[in-house]
């Protein structure tokens, strides 16, 4: 039997198919395969650690001097400090390094996204085990951890159909968000519970990548427009069989250096989601996902006058963002228990 | 001079495989690797409406095998069109690795004056480039070398896989027939956009021939990785 959903998934979500150019398709796929193999098998992450941050700007037509796919070569060059000051490598699809672009150092994927806009070309940003792919200033694909299964269509134990979106979102939290377990770091100051800037975008990207990889029966996208409107959903899942749409609205509560969001923000999210569902005729359901970085782990006060759209999942998913280590948390719990006993 | 003789046609096609292998800088092709390259070229050829001459692959040992190929390799060596480059050892067995000679290359360059032969070469060239694109992909068998690493992908090829699942050793693998699983997959890919609900931007997912082939290979690779996860 041929798994048609698997093929549709490959066609709609595979990063290599999203970026294929008219004339260099096979070369691009070869490059992607070799890069993935290099990052998965040949990098001693423990040894290179922090130094393993760089951008690849793919350039066609020119010949290069050395090849990143030659065993051990990239690691050797990084250890020698080749990418300490300038970390954008212009390479051709064979993996040959044409030049190191001087005068720029890319620290994070936001800068890499801008670079891809400027250079109008395919840009890979690699930071430790995290890989981002951009083209013409647009994020194409993100792999939070290259050491985990990252090929679209592969049946991992975590895959679940779109209708199991609650389990999927919970699994994502448990694996990638809870206590910053994965490579995804969202705290700027854990002790004071201050989140990094624009936290929603980070959660959105991270959850999107997870769902895209782990939903086999539908296409997942970010910022998709609602039929005939300008509104853009955070995450949308569209099933292959019936075209049913699931909408995920993400809100992040808590403090950053410049903003602070609480219950009102969650209520606004609910209204926003209701509007999307009203306009999107093919929607099956919509769910509000709250990443809660407030000081206390408290329930949301839903405004009683808000009309919940009938398709809204009546149980918004709230994940309190842990910032304490197990030992600190244990101490607090134990002192509470002791207090209660005395009283 | 072209002879309308099956054996000669097969020799030509094998020579095209070596010629294309040389173009993508494969140092050699082993007797295992050549079987797999020919098999993929053959099983996918209806996509380009090209008729290759190897219709008699059977499921032998672990994979698809055509007994004619070894005889033709010997014949091509005796003609000095290919030569033995080295030997590889796998599970205590030693295999010869072959590569094309200068004389072999010049033979190909003469053969392709015939447009039909040229078309065959072009087809085999695309398949060899795809093999090259996937042979170093993550997770493919480390126990093999070079092109032989694609064995894992060939085992996922739908028509072969179906026979393997029912342990049909010695069975002929159906080729060129519109009802084979491979052809069903190819036809599905050729009009894949029509299977998507209207809500999808169907035009975006229309595939040209090269992309159909790429998706086909990607599917084999994804199936291979999924099987590894299951195990």
XYZ file of C-alpha atoms in Angstrom:
574
model
C 0.000 0.000 0.000
C 1.145 3.503 -0.756
C 0.724 5.971 2.048
C -0.817 8.905 0.173
C -0.857 11.167 3.207
C 2.855 10.644 3.577
C 3.417 11.785 0.010
C 1.158 14.802 0.432
C 3.015 15.651 3.601
C 6.364 15.466 1.796
C 5.081 17.640 -1.033
C 3.484 20.314 1.124
C 5.918 20.495 4.030
C 9.326 19.191 3.082
C 11.773 22.121 3.216
C 13.705 20.900 0.218
C 10.590 20.915 -1.913
C 9.628 24.367 -0.743
C 12.842 25.894 -2.008
C 13.420 24.051 -5.241
C 14.502 26.328 -8.051
C 13.689 25.522 -11.631
C 17.118 24.393 -12.732
C 19.025 23.209 -9.715
C 16.581 20.921 -7.994
C 18.694 17.797 -7.652
C 21.789 19.791 -6.617
C 19.785 21.441 -3.861
C 18.446 18.159 -2.557
C 21.939 16.686 -2.595
C 23.227 19.665 -0.649
C 20.435 19.426 1.919
C 20.981 15.689 2.385
C 24.704 16.131 2.855
C 24.292 19.043 5.258
C 21.820 17.089 7.354
C 24.157 14.090 7.455
C 27.109 16.326 8.378
C 25.229 17.987 11.246
C 23.819 14.728 12.524
C 26.929 12.613 12.321
C 30.164 14.541 12.141
C 29.940 17.366 14.661
C 31.313 16.816 18.181
C 28.857 19.294 19.723
C 30.379 18.923 23.158
C 33.755 20.068 21.845
C 32.708 22.888 19.501
C 29.923 24.127 21.815
C 29.289 27.878 21.729
C 31.528 28.391 18.720
C 29.167 26.442 16.514
C 27.156 29.420 15.223
C 27.240 30.282 11.561
C 25.282 31.108 8.453
C 25.487 29.422 5.100
C 24.591 31.549 2.095
C 24.127 29.185 -0.817
C 25.641 30.529 -4.015
C 25.387 28.902 -7.414
C 27.943 28.788 -10.160
C 31.218 29.605 -8.450
C 33.992 27.228 -7.433
C 35.272 27.040 -3.882
C 38.516 26.505 -2.045
C 37.693 23.910 0.588
C 34.705 21.682 1.175
C 32.598 21.611 4.335
C 31.557 18.040 3.525
C 35.127 16.772 3.595
C 35.332 14.735 6.778
C 36.375 16.785 9.799
C 37.161 19.899 7.750
C 34.424 22.208 9.077
C 35.099 21.301 12.692
C 38.824 21.808 12.207
C 38.292 25.260 10.687
C 35.917 26.268 13.498
C 38.370 25.086 16.153
C 41.065 27.140 14.447
C 38.803 30.166 14.928
C 37.968 30.745 11.270
C 34.418 31.790 12.134
C 35.155 33.723 15.327
C 34.709 37.213 13.875
C 32.852 36.652 10.627
C 30.479 33.741 10.421
C 28.724 33.931 7.065
C 30.044 31.323 4.671
C 29.243 31.629 1.012
C 29.260 28.134 -0.432
C 28.142 26.363 -3.578
C 25.820 23.323 -3.628
C 28.820 20.980 -3.727
C 29.757 22.320 -0.300
C 32.803 24.214 -1.557
C 33.512 27.388 0.398
C 33.717 30.328 -2.006
C 34.444 32.926 0.671
C 33.813 34.016 4.233
C 31.822 37.237 4.099
C 33.646 39.807 6.188
C 32.265 42.573 8.380
C 29.215 40.723 9.669
C 28.525 38.303 12.482
C 25.115 36.656 12.704
C 24.075 35.930 16.280
C 20.531 34.705 15.923
C 17.954 33.601 13.424
C 16.282 37.018 13.246
C 19.500 38.456 11.826
C 19.786 35.455 9.514
C 16.282 36.095 8.227
C 17.276 39.683 7.403
C 20.427 38.472 5.697
C 18.396 36.173 3.450
C 16.195 39.129 2.493
C 19.225 41.217 1.574
C 21.003 38.455 -0.272
C 17.856 37.105 -1.993
C 19.128 33.627 -1.603
C 18.930 30.497 0.421
C 20.348 30.962 3.885
C 20.887 28.336 6.560
C 21.448 29.525 10.112
C 23.031 26.952 12.376
C 23.375 27.483 16.095
C 24.563 24.485 18.030
C 21.935 21.811 17.211
C 19.348 24.287 15.920
C 18.904 24.778 12.172
C 16.864 27.460 10.377
C 16.287 27.791 6.679
C 15.324 31.071 4.986
C 14.728 32.181 1.445
C 14.237 35.756 0.291
C 13.647 36.906 3.850
C 11.047 34.245 4.542
C 11.406 31.519 7.151
C 11.062 28.187 5.360
C 11.835 25.636 8.016
C 13.177 25.310 11.520
C 14.681 22.263 13.189
C 14.920 22.903 16.955
C 17.262 19.967 17.438
C 19.002 18.308 14.518
C 19.786 15.243 16.615
C 16.110 14.380 16.801
C 14.179 12.990 13.799
C 13.747 15.970 11.495
C 12.715 14.586 8.120
C 9.165 15.415 7.088
C 7.108 12.238 6.667
C 9.141 9.936 8.922
C 6.912 7.992 11.300
C 8.231 8.815 14.744
C 6.566 7.537 17.927
C 5.292 11.091 18.492
C 3.183 11.533 15.361
C -0.552 11.984 15.860
C -3.398 13.023 13.571
C -4.546 16.658 13.527
C -7.670 15.890 15.563
C -5.344 15.025 18.465
C -4.098 18.597 18.567
C -4.407 18.799 22.365
C -2.098 15.832 22.877
C 0.314 17.217 20.294
C 0.460 20.642 21.951
C 0.944 19.014 25.350
C 3.679 16.732 24.023
C 5.427 19.746 22.527
C 5.289 21.498 25.883
C 6.606 18.495 27.777
C 9.436 17.908 25.369
C 10.528 21.376 24.318
C 9.070 24.031 26.607
C 8.935 22.619 30.132
C 11.883 24.005 32.107
C 13.587 24.996 28.844
C 14.381 21.328 28.380
C 15.091 21.551 24.669
C 17.243 24.012 22.807
C 14.413 26.582 23.022
C 15.277 29.200 25.703
C 12.637 31.777 26.544
C 13.744 33.257 29.896
C 15.874 36.379 29.927
C 15.992 36.361 33.716
C 14.690 33.206 35.307
C 14.981 34.429 38.878
C 12.865 37.532 38.225
C 10.672 35.664 35.729
C 11.414 38.034 32.857
C 10.877 36.602 29.408
C 12.927 37.334 26.315
C 11.569 39.885 23.848
C 8.688 38.967 21.554
C 8.059 35.680 23.327
C 4.947 34.805 21.320
C 6.909 34.681 18.086
C 9.370 32.268 19.665
C 6.654 29.986 21.016
C 4.810 30.178 17.726
C 7.847 29.158 15.659
C 8.771 26.374 18.015
C 5.281 24.885 18.233
C 4.798 25.237 14.482
C 7.982 23.239 13.746
C 6.898 20.526 16.137
C 3.389 20.237 14.708
C 4.607 20.352 11.127
C 6.861 17.405 11.766
C 4.428 15.402 13.865
C 1.074 15.798 12.113
C 0.977 13.276 9.266
C -2.505 13.981 7.877
C -2.405 17.699 7.243
C -0.432 20.725 6.205
C 0.667 23.050 8.983
C 1.462 26.681 8.316
C 2.105 29.936 10.127
C 0.565 33.286 9.345
C -1.991 31.823 6.943
C -4.705 34.249 5.901
C -8.332 33.659 6.721
C -10.426 33.164 3.545
C -10.871 36.499 1.836
C -9.547 38.524 4.790
C -6.281 40.125 5.770
C -6.223 38.458 9.189
C -3.444 35.969 9.747
C -3.678 33.019 12.071
C -0.785 32.033 14.330
C -0.844 28.389 13.313
C -3.250 26.679 10.941
C -3.585 22.971 10.250
C -5.423 21.941 7.090
C -6.151 18.235 6.667
C -5.427 16.496 3.369
C -8.561 14.416 3.259
C -11.332 16.901 3.914
C -9.600 20.242 4.073
C -10.738 20.709 7.676
C -9.033 23.592 9.403
C -7.750 23.777 12.956
C -6.666 27.195 14.176
C -4.225 27.695 17.028
C -3.927 31.107 18.650
C -0.918 31.613 20.884
C -0.660 34.159 23.664
C 2.193 34.568 26.048
C 1.530 36.015 29.478
C 4.088 37.557 31.796
C 6.758 40.195 31.709
C 9.409 41.136 29.198
C 11.716 44.165 29.491
C 9.197 46.302 27.664
C 5.752 44.767 28.188
C 3.600 42.914 30.662
C 0.619 40.783 29.723
C -1.950 39.171 31.964
C -5.602 38.067 31.920
C -6.679 40.823 29.509
C -4.269 39.502 26.905
C -5.731 36.009 27.235
C -9.271 37.406 26.899
C -8.264 39.328 23.788
C -6.840 36.094 22.380
C -10.174 34.414 22.903
C -12.039 37.168 21.038
C -9.458 37.125 18.243
C -9.823 33.365 17.850
C -13.621 33.707 17.777
C -13.296 36.229 14.926
C -11.069 33.876 12.930
C -13.503 31.017 13.383
C -16.410 33.212 12.361
C -14.689 34.110 9.079
C -13.116 30.751 8.281
C -16.005 28.648 7.042
C -14.025 25.413 6.810
C -12.777 25.610 10.357
C -13.279 22.551 12.493
C -12.127 24.063 15.760
C -9.855 26.668 17.293
C -7.805 26.484 20.434
C -6.181 29.173 22.516
C -2.762 28.206 23.831
C -1.341 30.258 26.684
C 2.283 30.147 27.735
C 2.080 31.621 31.211
C 5.166 33.382 32.504
C 3.375 35.363 35.239
C 4.767 35.291 38.750
C 2.050 33.059 40.143
C 0.489 29.965 38.676
C -3.093 31.233 38.716
C -6.169 30.479 36.659
C -7.237 33.003 34.032
C -10.208 35.215 34.844
C -12.292 34.895 31.718
C -14.473 37.936 31.210
C -18.082 36.824 31.710
C -19.394 38.966 28.842
C -17.250 37.340 26.164
C -19.252 35.135 23.828
C -17.302 31.968 23.174
C -17.592 30.979 19.518
C -19.233 27.525 19.325
C -16.177 26.086 17.555
C -13.706 27.288 20.177
C -12.198 24.547 22.281
C -13.868 25.284 25.604
C -10.763 24.403 27.523
C -7.938 26.780 26.526
C -4.569 25.196 27.106
C -2.482 27.041 29.678
C 1.095 26.043 30.367
C 2.715 27.659 33.374
C 6.348 28.327 32.546
C 8.504 26.814 35.264
C 11.534 28.812 36.278
C 12.562 27.049 39.454
C 14.823 24.075 39.728
C 13.372 20.949 41.320
C 15.362 21.475 44.529
C 14.161 25.079 45.047
C 10.599 24.046 44.282
C 10.849 21.114 46.715
C 12.092 23.418 49.469
C 9.137 25.758 49.012
C 6.593 22.963 48.951
C 8.077 21.367 52.025
C 8.110 24.604 54.011
C 4.409 25.107 53.104
C 3.636 21.602 54.352
C 5.459 22.298 57.623
C 3.612 25.604 58.073
C 0.258 23.904 57.540
C 1.125 21.289 60.134
C 2.035 23.919 62.756
C -1.239 25.754 62.156
C 26.762 0.864 -35.540
C 23.636 0.002 -33.587
C 22.382 -3.506 -33.702
C 18.767 -4.270 -33.045
C 19.698 -6.920 -30.620
C 18.543 -7.056 -27.032
C 21.950 -8.018 -25.703
C 23.565 -5.070 -27.416
C 20.867 -2.712 -26.228
C 21.403 -3.897 -22.676
C 25.152 -3.436 -23.050
C 24.563 0.114 -24.226
C 22.304 0.886 -21.294
C 24.784 -0.465 -18.791
C 27.462 1.586 -20.428
C 25.260 4.704 -20.045
C 25.035 3.979 -16.339
C 28.844 3.884 -16.098
C 29.136 7.000 -18.232
C 26.680 8.907 -15.997
C 28.387 7.550 -12.880
C 31.630 9.014 -14.159
C 29.920 12.368 -14.792
C 28.732 12.596 -11.184
C 32.208 11.561 -10.010
C 31.430 8.135 -8.594
C 34.845 6.493 -8.345
C 33.369 3.119 -9.327
C 30.237 0.996 -9.416
C 30.206 -2.356 -7.685
C 28.396 -5.358 -9.073
C 25.765 -4.759 -6.359
C 25.501 -1.043 -7.082
C 25.085 -1.500 -10.833
C 22.139 -3.860 -10.254
C 20.410 -1.214 -8.138
C 21.111 1.652 -10.565
C 19.739 -0.332 -13.503
C 16.748 -1.448 -11.473
C 15.779 2.135 -10.561
C 16.340 3.355 -14.139
C 14.174 0.541 -15.420
C 11.359 0.638 -12.895
C 10.928 4.402 -13.274
C 11.363 4.539 -17.050
C 7.630 4.541 -17.938
C 7.537 7.990 -16.396
C 9.476 9.274 -19.401
C 7.937 6.715 -21.725
C 11.358 5.239 -22.332
C 11.689 1.529 -22.900
C 14.804 -0.008 -21.430
C 15.718 -3.577 -22.149
C 15.851 -5.109 -18.668
C 12.479 -6.596 -17.950
C 13.578 -9.600 -15.987
C 14.451 -8.603 -12.463
C 13.659 -11.150 -9.798
C 13.666 -10.993 -6.018
C 16.844 -12.842 -5.103
C 18.621 -12.980 -1.721
C 17.668 -9.553 -0.349
C 17.045 -7.422 -3.401
C 16.110 -7.133 -7.068
C 18.519 -8.985 -9.313
C 18.936 -9.475 -13.024
C 21.209 -12.332 -14.018
C 21.891 -10.770 -17.417
C 23.743 -7.880 -15.859
C 26.745 -9.871 -14.651
C 27.159 -11.506 -18.067
C 27.070 -8.108 -19.747
C 29.601 -6.698 -17.277
C 31.987 -9.496 -18.222
C 31.314 -8.813 -21.879
C 31.975 -5.073 -21.440
C 35.235 -5.818 -19.607
C 36.346 -8.092 -22.438
C 35.557 -5.256 -24.859
C 37.644 -2.857 -22.737
C 34.609 -0.553 -22.381
C 34.740 -0.909 -18.587
C 37.464 -2.217 -16.297
C 37.794 -3.668 -12.820
C 38.833 -0.819 -10.539
C 39.063 -2.527 -7.147
C 37.377 -5.058 -4.874
C 35.074 -4.536 -1.887
C 34.311 -7.036 0.829
C 30.870 -7.439 2.303
C 29.984 -10.267 4.708
C 33.085 -12.267 3.754
C 32.257 -11.991 0.031
C 34.440 -10.063 -2.310
C 32.860 -7.959 -5.040
C 34.447 -6.381 -8.080
C 34.105 -2.628 -8.587
C 34.026 -1.392 -12.169
C 34.543 1.908 -13.921
C 34.255 3.101 -17.498
C 37.378 3.291 -19.671
C 38.316 5.958 -22.206
C 37.271 3.554 -24.941
C 33.929 3.053 -23.190
C 33.338 6.801 -23.024
C 34.091 7.275 -26.667
C 31.751 4.379 -27.476
C 28.940 6.144 -25.625
C 29.681 9.407 -27.381
C 29.231 7.617 -30.689
C 26.125 5.730 -29.633
C 24.264 8.880 -28.689
C 24.266 10.152 -32.250
C 21.093 8.110 -32.333
C 18.408 10.321 -30.715
C 16.736 7.374 -29.018
C 19.996 6.328 -27.423
C 20.651 9.913 -26.402
C 17.269 10.025 -24.720
C 18.091 6.856 -22.809
C 21.383 8.343 -21.664
C 19.637 11.505 -20.525
C 17.150 9.469 -18.561
C 19.823 7.355 -16.897
C 21.798 10.533 -16.194
C 18.863 11.982 -14.187
C 18.446 8.762 -12.203
C 22.185 8.653 -11.462
C 22.123 12.271 -10.293
C 19.269 11.395 -7.952
C 21.193 8.414 -6.642
C 24.105 10.746 -6.057
C 21.798 13.184 -4.228
C 20.639 10.486 -1.814
C 23.602 8.170 -1.416
C 25.123 10.255 1.393
C 21.841 11.023 3.159
C 21.828 10.466 6.897
C 21.139 6.958 8.140
C 21.746 5.005 4.946
C 23.613 1.818 5.539
C 27.143 2.439 6.752
C 28.211 -1.114 5.997
C 28.147 -0.350 2.298
C 30.317 1.997 0.287
C 29.528 4.663 -2.266
C 26.515 3.908 -4.506
C 25.861 0.604 -2.727
C 24.501 2.689 0.162
C 21.273 3.239 -1.782
C 20.394 -0.427 -1.321
C 18.188 0.613 1.600
C 16.194 2.878 -0.710
C 15.824 0.269 -3.435
C 14.342 -2.149 -0.898
C 11.572 0.393 -0.275
C 10.659 0.636 -3.956
C 6.920 -0.229 -3.883
C 6.796 -3.049 -6.476
C 9.784 -4.776 -4.929
C 8.627 -4.089 -1.372
C 5.279 -5.760 -2.039
C 6.988 -8.968 -3.174
C 9.447 -8.829 -0.297
C 6.603 -8.509 2.201
C 5.101 -11.778 1.060
C 8.560 -13.407 0.892
C 8.177 -14.079 -2.816
C 11.783 -15.081 -3.415
C 12.512 -15.921 -7.038
C 9.441 -14.010 -8.242
C 9.682 -11.676 -11.204
C 9.262 -8.040 -10.284
C 6.600 -6.536 -12.543
C 7.821 -3.662 -14.659
C 6.244 -1.219 -17.071
C 2.775 -2.474 -16.231
C 0.324 0.266 -15.343
C -1.023 -1.742 -12.443
C 2.185 -2.109 -10.506
C 2.434 -0.298 -7.201
C 5.307 1.765 -8.594
C 3.174 2.959 -11.489
C 0.284 3.709 -9.155
C 2.617 5.851 -7.107
C 3.962 7.602 -10.204
C 0.481 8.306 -11.546
C -0.542 9.616 -8.161
C 2.432 11.979 -8.184
C 1.757 13.137 -11.727
C -1.631 14.515 -10.702
C -1.051 14.898 -7.006
C -2.477 18.416 -6.811
C -5.903 17.094 -7.829
C -6.063 14.922 -4.728
C -5.796 17.923 -2.416
C -8.984 19.614 -1.188
C -9.850 22.798 -3.101
C -8.839 24.848 -0.102
C -5.191 24.145 -0.993
C -3.444 26.248 -3.618
C -3.371 23.358 -6.089
C -1.216 25.106 -8.684
C 1.555 25.375 -6.132
C 1.740 21.607 -5.807
C 1.780 20.654 -9.487
C 4.953 18.651 -10.039
C 7.163 18.551 -13.115
C 8.970 15.369 -14.138
C 12.136 16.067 -12.172
C 10.166 16.914 -9.038
C 8.075 13.763 -9.418
C 11.324 11.814 -9.377
C 12.608 13.756 -6.400
C 9.430 13.113 -4.433
C 9.629 9.445 -5.407
C 13.167 9.203 -3.988
C 12.228 11.237 -0.932
C 9.332 8.845 -0.326
C 11.693 5.854 -0.497
C 14.051 7.598 1.914
C 11.288 8.525 4.354
C 9.967 4.944 4.262
C 13.483 3.671 4.909
C 13.905 5.978 7.927
C 10.425 5.113 9.230
C 11.250 1.405 9.057
C 14.415 2.049 11.057
C 12.395 3.916 13.706
C 9.892 1.039 13.878
C 12.692 -1.479 14.357
